[in-house]
PDB file of C-alpha atoms in Angstrom:
ATOM      1  CA  MET A  30      -0.072   0.315  -0.114  1.00 51.00           C
ATOM      2  CA  THR A  31       1.213   3.387  -0.954  1.00 51.00           C
ATOM      3  CA  LEU A  32       2.018   5.986   2.302  1.00 56.00           C
ATOM      4  CA  SER A  33      -0.338   8.425   3.070  1.00 55.00           C
ATOM      5  CA  THR A  34       1.083  12.079   1.784  1.00 62.00           C
ATOM      6  CA  GLN A  35      -2.667  13.871   2.225  1.00 70.00           C
ATOM      7  CA  THR A  36      -3.999  14.608   5.507  1.00 84.00           C
ATOM      8  CA  MET A  37      -7.819  13.673   5.933  1.00 92.00           C
ATOM      9  CA  THR A  38     -11.072  14.813   8.131  1.00 94.00           C
ATOM     10  CA  ASP A  39     -13.040  12.426   9.554  1.00 95.00           C
ATOM     11  CA  GLU A  40     -15.635  14.173   7.615  1.00 96.00           C
ATOM     12  CA  GLN A  41     -13.843  13.590   4.200  1.00 96.00           C
ATOM     13  CA  ARG A  42     -13.763   9.878   4.638  1.00 97.00           C
ATOM     14  CA  LYS A  43     -17.457  10.128   5.450  1.00 97.00           C
ATOM     15  CA  ALA A  44     -18.044  12.119   1.960  1.00 97.00           C
ATOM     16  CA  LEU A  45     -15.859   9.738   0.478  1.00 97.00           C
ATOM     17  CA  ILE A  46     -18.370   6.403   1.591  1.00 98.00           C
ATOM     18  CA  LEU A  47     -21.215   8.054   1.012  1.00 97.00           C
ATOM     19  CA  GLU A  48     -20.176   8.104  -2.291  1.00 97.00           C
ATOM     20  CA  TYR A  49     -18.962   4.493  -2.587  1.00 97.00           C
ATOM     21  CA  PHE A  50     -22.399   3.874  -1.535  1.00 97.00           C
ATOM     22  CA  ASN A  51     -24.422   5.547  -3.687  1.00 96.00           C
ATOM     23  CA  THR A  52     -22.328   4.770  -6.191  1.00 96.00           C
ATOM     24  CA  PHE A  53     -22.975   1.130  -5.801  1.00 92.00           C
ATOM     25  CA  ASP A  54     -26.445   1.855  -5.872  1.00 94.00           C
ATOM     26  CA  ARG A  55     -26.158   3.679  -9.197  1.00 94.00           C
ATOM     27  CA  GLY A  56     -25.052   0.400 -10.922  1.00 92.00           C
ATOM     28  CA  GLY A  57     -21.503   1.775 -10.276  1.00 93.00           C
ATOM     29  CA  ILE A  58     -21.120   5.221 -11.678  1.00 95.00           C
ATOM     30  CA  ARG A  59     -20.222   7.850 -10.119  1.00 95.00           C
ATOM     31  CA  SER A  60     -22.100  11.187  -9.598  1.00 91.00           C
ATOM     32  CA  THR A  61     -18.979  12.839 -11.962  1.00 93.00           C
ATOM     33  CA  GLY A  62     -19.315   9.990 -14.198  1.00 95.00           C
ATOM     34  CA  GLU A  63     -16.887   8.294 -13.039  1.00 96.00           C
ATOM     35  CA  PRO A  64     -16.441   4.487 -12.036  1.00 96.00           C
ATOM     36  CA  ILE A  65     -17.173   3.078  -8.875  1.00 97.00           C
ATOM     37  CA  LEU A  66     -12.867   2.628  -9.120  1.00 98.00           C
ATOM     38  CA  SER A  67     -11.707   5.891  -9.288  1.00 98.00           C
ATOM     39  CA  LEU A  68     -12.358   5.921  -5.288  1.00 98.00           C
ATOM     40  CA  PHE A  69     -10.123   2.936  -4.869  1.00 98.00           C
ATOM     41  CA  ALA A  70      -6.354   3.308  -4.558  1.00 98.00           C
ATOM     42  CA  ASP A  71      -4.154   1.098  -7.228  1.00 97.00           C
ATOM     43  CA  ASP A  72      -2.827  -0.765  -4.913  1.00 97.00           C
ATOM     44  CA  CYS A  73      -6.009  -1.541  -2.454  1.00 98.00           C
ATOM     45  CA  MET A  74      -7.629  -4.694  -0.966  1.00 98.00           C
ATOM     46  CA  VAL A  75     -11.101  -5.484  -0.999  1.00 98.00           C
ATOM     47  CA  TRP A  76     -12.806  -9.137   0.820  1.00 98.00           C
ATOM     48  CA  PHE A  77     -15.966 -10.032   0.423  1.00 97.00           C
ATOM     49  CA  PRO A  78     -17.682 -13.350   1.905  1.00 96.00           C
ATOM     50  CA  LYS A  79     -17.600 -15.926  -0.467  1.00 94.00           C
ATOM     51  CA  TRP A  80     -15.294 -14.451  -2.540  1.00 96.00           C
ATOM     52  CA  GLY A  81     -12.366 -14.117  -0.923  1.00 97.00           C
ATOM     53  CA  LEU A  82      -9.530 -11.289  -1.302  1.00 98.00           C
ATOM     54  CA  ALA A  83      -9.676  -8.995  -4.593  1.00 98.00           C
ATOM     55  CA  LYS A  84      -5.871  -7.002  -4.844  1.00 98.00           C
ATOM     56  CA  GLY A  85      -5.657  -4.282  -6.995  1.00 98.00           C
ATOM     57  CA  VAL A  86      -8.058  -2.300  -8.897  1.00 97.00           C
ATOM     58  CA  ASP A  87      -8.134  -4.955 -11.773  1.00 97.00           C
ATOM     59  CA  GLU A  88      -9.118  -7.450  -9.060  1.00 98.00           C
ATOM     60  CA  VAL A  89     -11.753  -5.642  -7.510  1.00 98.00           C
ATOM     61  CA  GLY A  90     -13.148  -4.650 -10.109  1.00 97.00           C
ATOM     62  CA  GLN A  91     -13.624  -8.277 -11.158  1.00 97.00           C
ATOM     63  CA  MET A  92     -15.165  -8.578  -7.581  1.00 97.00           C
ATOM     64  CA  PHE A  93     -17.851  -5.624  -8.189  1.00 95.00           C
ATOM     65  CA  ALA A  94     -18.254  -7.365 -11.264  1.00 95.00           C
ATOM     66  CA  ASP A  95     -19.057 -11.168 -10.327  1.00 96.00           C
ATOM     67  CA  LEU A  96     -21.107  -9.369  -7.365  1.00 93.00           C
ATOM     68  CA  GLY A  97     -23.258  -6.603  -9.703  1.00 91.00           C
ATOM     69  CA  SER A  98     -24.234  -9.869 -11.710  1.00 93.00           C
ATOM     70  CA  THR A  99     -26.414 -11.405  -8.928  1.00 93.00           C
ATOM     71  CA  PHE A 100     -28.009  -8.205  -8.205  1.00 91.00           C
ATOM     72  CA  GLU A 101     -31.155  -6.192 -10.323  1.00 92.00           C
ATOM     73  CA  TRP A 102     -30.748  -3.635  -7.845  1.00 94.00           C
ATOM     74  CA  ILE A 103     -29.463  -2.516  -4.810  1.00 94.00           C
ATOM     75  CA  ASP A 104     -29.924   0.233  -2.211  1.00 95.00           C
ATOM     76  CA  HIS A 105     -28.046   0.961   0.999  1.00 95.00           C
ATOM     77  CA  THR A 106     -30.152   3.006   3.495  1.00 92.00           C
ATOM     78  CA  THR A 107     -27.415   5.822   3.531  1.00 92.00           C
ATOM     79  CA  SER A 108     -29.422   8.052   6.080  1.00 92.00           C
ATOM     80  CA  HIS A 109     -29.352   5.848   8.534  1.00 92.00           C
ATOM     81  CA  LEU A 110     -25.647   4.268   8.528  1.00 97.00           C
ATOM     82  CA  ASN A 111     -23.485   4.340  12.161  1.00 97.00           C
ATOM     83  CA  PHE A 112     -19.974   5.483  11.297  1.00 98.00           C
ATOM     84  CA  VAL A 113     -17.452   4.946  13.754  1.00 98.00           C
ATOM     85  CA  PHE A 114     -14.174   6.678  13.203  1.00 97.00           C
ATOM     86  CA  SER A 115     -11.140   5.542  15.090  1.00 92.00           C
ATOM     87  CA  GLY A 116      -9.241   8.935  14.979  1.00 88.00           C
ATOM     88  CA  GLY A 117      -7.042   7.900  12.097  1.00 91.00           C
ATOM     89  CA  THR A 118      -7.403   6.315   8.753  1.00 95.00           C
ATOM     90  CA  THR A 119      -9.959   3.217   9.692  1.00 97.00           C
ATOM     91  CA  VAL A 120     -13.935   3.792   9.419  1.00 98.00           C
ATOM     92  CA  ALA A 121     -16.486   1.327  10.546  1.00 98.00           C
ATOM     93  CA  VAL A 122     -19.768   1.130   8.960  1.00 98.00           C
ATOM     94  CA  GLU A 123     -22.464  -0.811  10.122  1.00 98.00           C
ATOM     95  CA  GLY A 124     -25.933  -0.146   7.626  1.00 97.00           C
ATOM     96  CA  LEU A 125     -28.909  -2.081   6.147  1.00 96.00           C
ATOM     97  CA  THR A 126     -29.493  -2.869   2.681  1.00 95.00           C
ATOM     98  CA  ARG A 127     -32.791  -3.689   0.167  1.00 95.00           C
ATOM     99  CA  GLY A 128     -32.669  -5.563  -3.208  1.00 94.00           C
ATOM    100  CA  ARG A 129     -33.673  -7.695  -5.658  1.00 94.00           C
ATOM    101  CA  HIS A 130     -31.155 -10.538  -5.908  1.00 92.00           C
ATOM    102  CA  ARG A 131     -31.909 -13.369  -9.048  1.00 92.00           C
ATOM    103  CA  ASP A 132     -32.074 -15.836  -6.012  1.00 90.00           C
ATOM    104  CA  GLY A 133     -34.866 -13.022  -5.053  1.00 90.00           C
ATOM    105  CA  ASP A 134     -35.777  -9.723  -2.519  1.00 92.00           C
ATOM    106  CA  TRP A 135     -34.707  -9.334   0.557  1.00 92.00           C
ATOM    107  CA  GLN A 136     -35.015  -6.339   3.014  1.00 93.00           C
ATOM    108  CA  ALA A 137     -33.041  -5.613   6.465  1.00 92.00           C
ATOM    109  CA  GLY A 138     -35.276  -7.397   8.992  1.00 90.00           C
ATOM    110  CA  ARG A 139     -37.369  -9.208   6.929  1.00 90.00           C
ATOM    111  CA  PRO A 140     -36.805 -11.962   8.484  1.00 87.00           C
ATOM    112  CA  GLN A 141     -34.635 -10.802  11.253  1.00 86.00           C
ATOM    113  CA  TRP A 142     -32.574 -13.429  10.525  1.00 87.00           C
ATOM    114  CA  GLY A 143     -31.851 -12.515   7.384  1.00 88.00           C
ATOM    115  CA  ALA A 144     -29.979 -10.603   4.723  1.00 90.00           C
ATOM    116  CA  GLY A 145     -29.678  -6.477   4.659  1.00 93.00           C
ATOM    117  CA  ARG A 146     -27.517  -5.890   7.422  1.00 95.00           C
ATOM    118  CA  PHE A 147     -23.657  -5.312   7.131  1.00 97.00           C
ATOM    119  CA  CYS A 148     -20.517  -3.577   8.990  1.00 98.00           C
ATOM    120  CA  ASN A 149     -17.820  -2.547   6.488  1.00 98.00           C
ATOM    121  CA  ILE A 150     -14.302  -1.498   7.835  1.00 98.00           C
ATOM    122  CA  PHE A 151     -13.280   0.646   5.855  1.00 98.00           C
ATOM    123  CA  GLU A 152      -9.013   2.398   5.525  1.00 97.00           C
ATOM    124  CA  ILE A 153      -9.000   5.606   3.514  1.00 97.00           C
ATOM    125  CA  TRP A 154      -5.892   7.792   2.869  1.00 93.00           C
ATOM    126  CA  ASP A 155      -5.292  10.180   0.269  1.00 94.00           C
ATOM    127  CA  MET A 156      -9.078  10.403  -0.778  1.00 95.00           C
ATOM    128  CA  LYS A 157      -9.222   7.027  -1.707  1.00 97.00           C
ATOM    129  CA  ILE A 158     -10.284   3.612  -0.156  1.00 98.00           C
ATOM    130  CA  GLN A 159      -7.133   1.182   0.191  1.00 98.00           C
ATOM    131  CA  ARG A 160      -8.717  -1.520   2.239  1.00 98.00           C
ATOM    132  CA  LEU A 161     -12.398  -2.448   2.423  1.00 98.00           C
ATOM    133  CA  HIS A 162     -13.636  -5.593   4.467  1.00 98.00           C
ATOM    134  CA  ILE A 163     -17.462  -6.244   3.399  1.00 98.00           C
ATOM    135  CA  TYR A 164     -19.253  -7.812   6.676  1.00 97.00           C
ATOM    136  CA  LEU A 165     -22.711  -9.757   5.645  1.00 95.00           C
ATOM    137  CA  ASP A 166     -24.354 -12.866   5.058  1.00 92.00           C
ATOM    138  CA  PRO A 167     -24.421 -13.154   1.375  1.00 90.00           C
ATOM    139  CA  ASP A 168     -27.525 -15.205   1.532  1.00 90.00           C
ATOM    140  CA  TYR A 169     -29.910 -12.415   0.287  1.00 88.00           C
ATOM    141  CA  ALA A 170     -32.598 -14.202  -0.469  1.00 86.00           C
ATOM    142  CA  GLY A 171     -32.635 -16.251   2.659  1.00 86.00           C
ATOM    143  CA  ARG A 172     -32.143 -19.654   0.902  1.00 86.00           C
ATOM    144  CA  ASP A 173     -29.656 -21.030   3.439  1.00 87.00           C
ATOM    145  CA  THR A 174     -31.638 -22.340   5.764  1.00 85.00           C
ATOM    146  CA  ASP A 175     -31.891 -26.018   6.104  1.00 85.00           C
ATOM    147  CA  ARG A 176     -28.236 -26.123   7.758  1.00 88.00           C
ATOM    148  CA  TYR A 177     -29.351 -24.255  10.420  1.00 86.00           C
ATOM    149  CA  PRO A 178     -31.746 -26.352  12.781  1.00 86.00           C
ATOM    150  CA  TRP A 179     -33.518 -23.088  14.617  1.00 86.00           C
ATOM    151  CA  LEU A 180     -34.268 -21.896  10.927  1.00 85.00           C
ATOM    152  CA  ALA A 181     -35.637 -25.043   9.993  1.00 79.00           C
ATOM    153  CA  ARG A 182     -38.058 -24.980  12.745  1.00 81.00           C
ATOM    154  CA  GLU A 183     -38.603 -21.902  12.163  1.00 77.00           C
ATOM    155  CA  LEU A 184     -39.804 -21.796   8.791  1.00 75.00           C
ATOM    156  CA  SER A 185     -41.923 -25.341   9.380  1.00 76.00           C
ATOM    157  CA  ALA A 186     -43.915 -23.664  12.170  1.00 77.00           C
ATOM    158  CA  ALA A 187     -44.957 -20.429   9.434  1.00 73.00           C
ATOM    159  CA  ARG A 188     -45.918 -23.126   7.179  1.00 70.00           C
TER     160      ARG A 188
END
């Protein structure tokens, strides 16, 4: 990773993170017309469950293309994001999503155990995302229930 040369405020980091979520919701095109990858450092690292660690903008682009091909649309509820600033370059962000995945629709809280809640850990400096780890349940449509006895019981009781 590159060495930091430009001081950033927490508000600047927050603005960049909001641009990231809004860009993702617009299908990867920033408000400036640039692609989402312009928010990332050339040597960035991004981790997503069931995909793994992407290193550099080319691999991150492939990861986003792979993930994006499974969605019809997604909405990060940016008005309800919870930002936790470290006092340094790291920012944790909790939030909610809803959308339409190739396996079906989802919305945070419907059902309570389902997909839609996330926590992302960003490292940001020099006005770029250097590292991003995305923590969430990638079973957007809630189909992976047989392996969890408490979910299987709940679903059979509801039938």
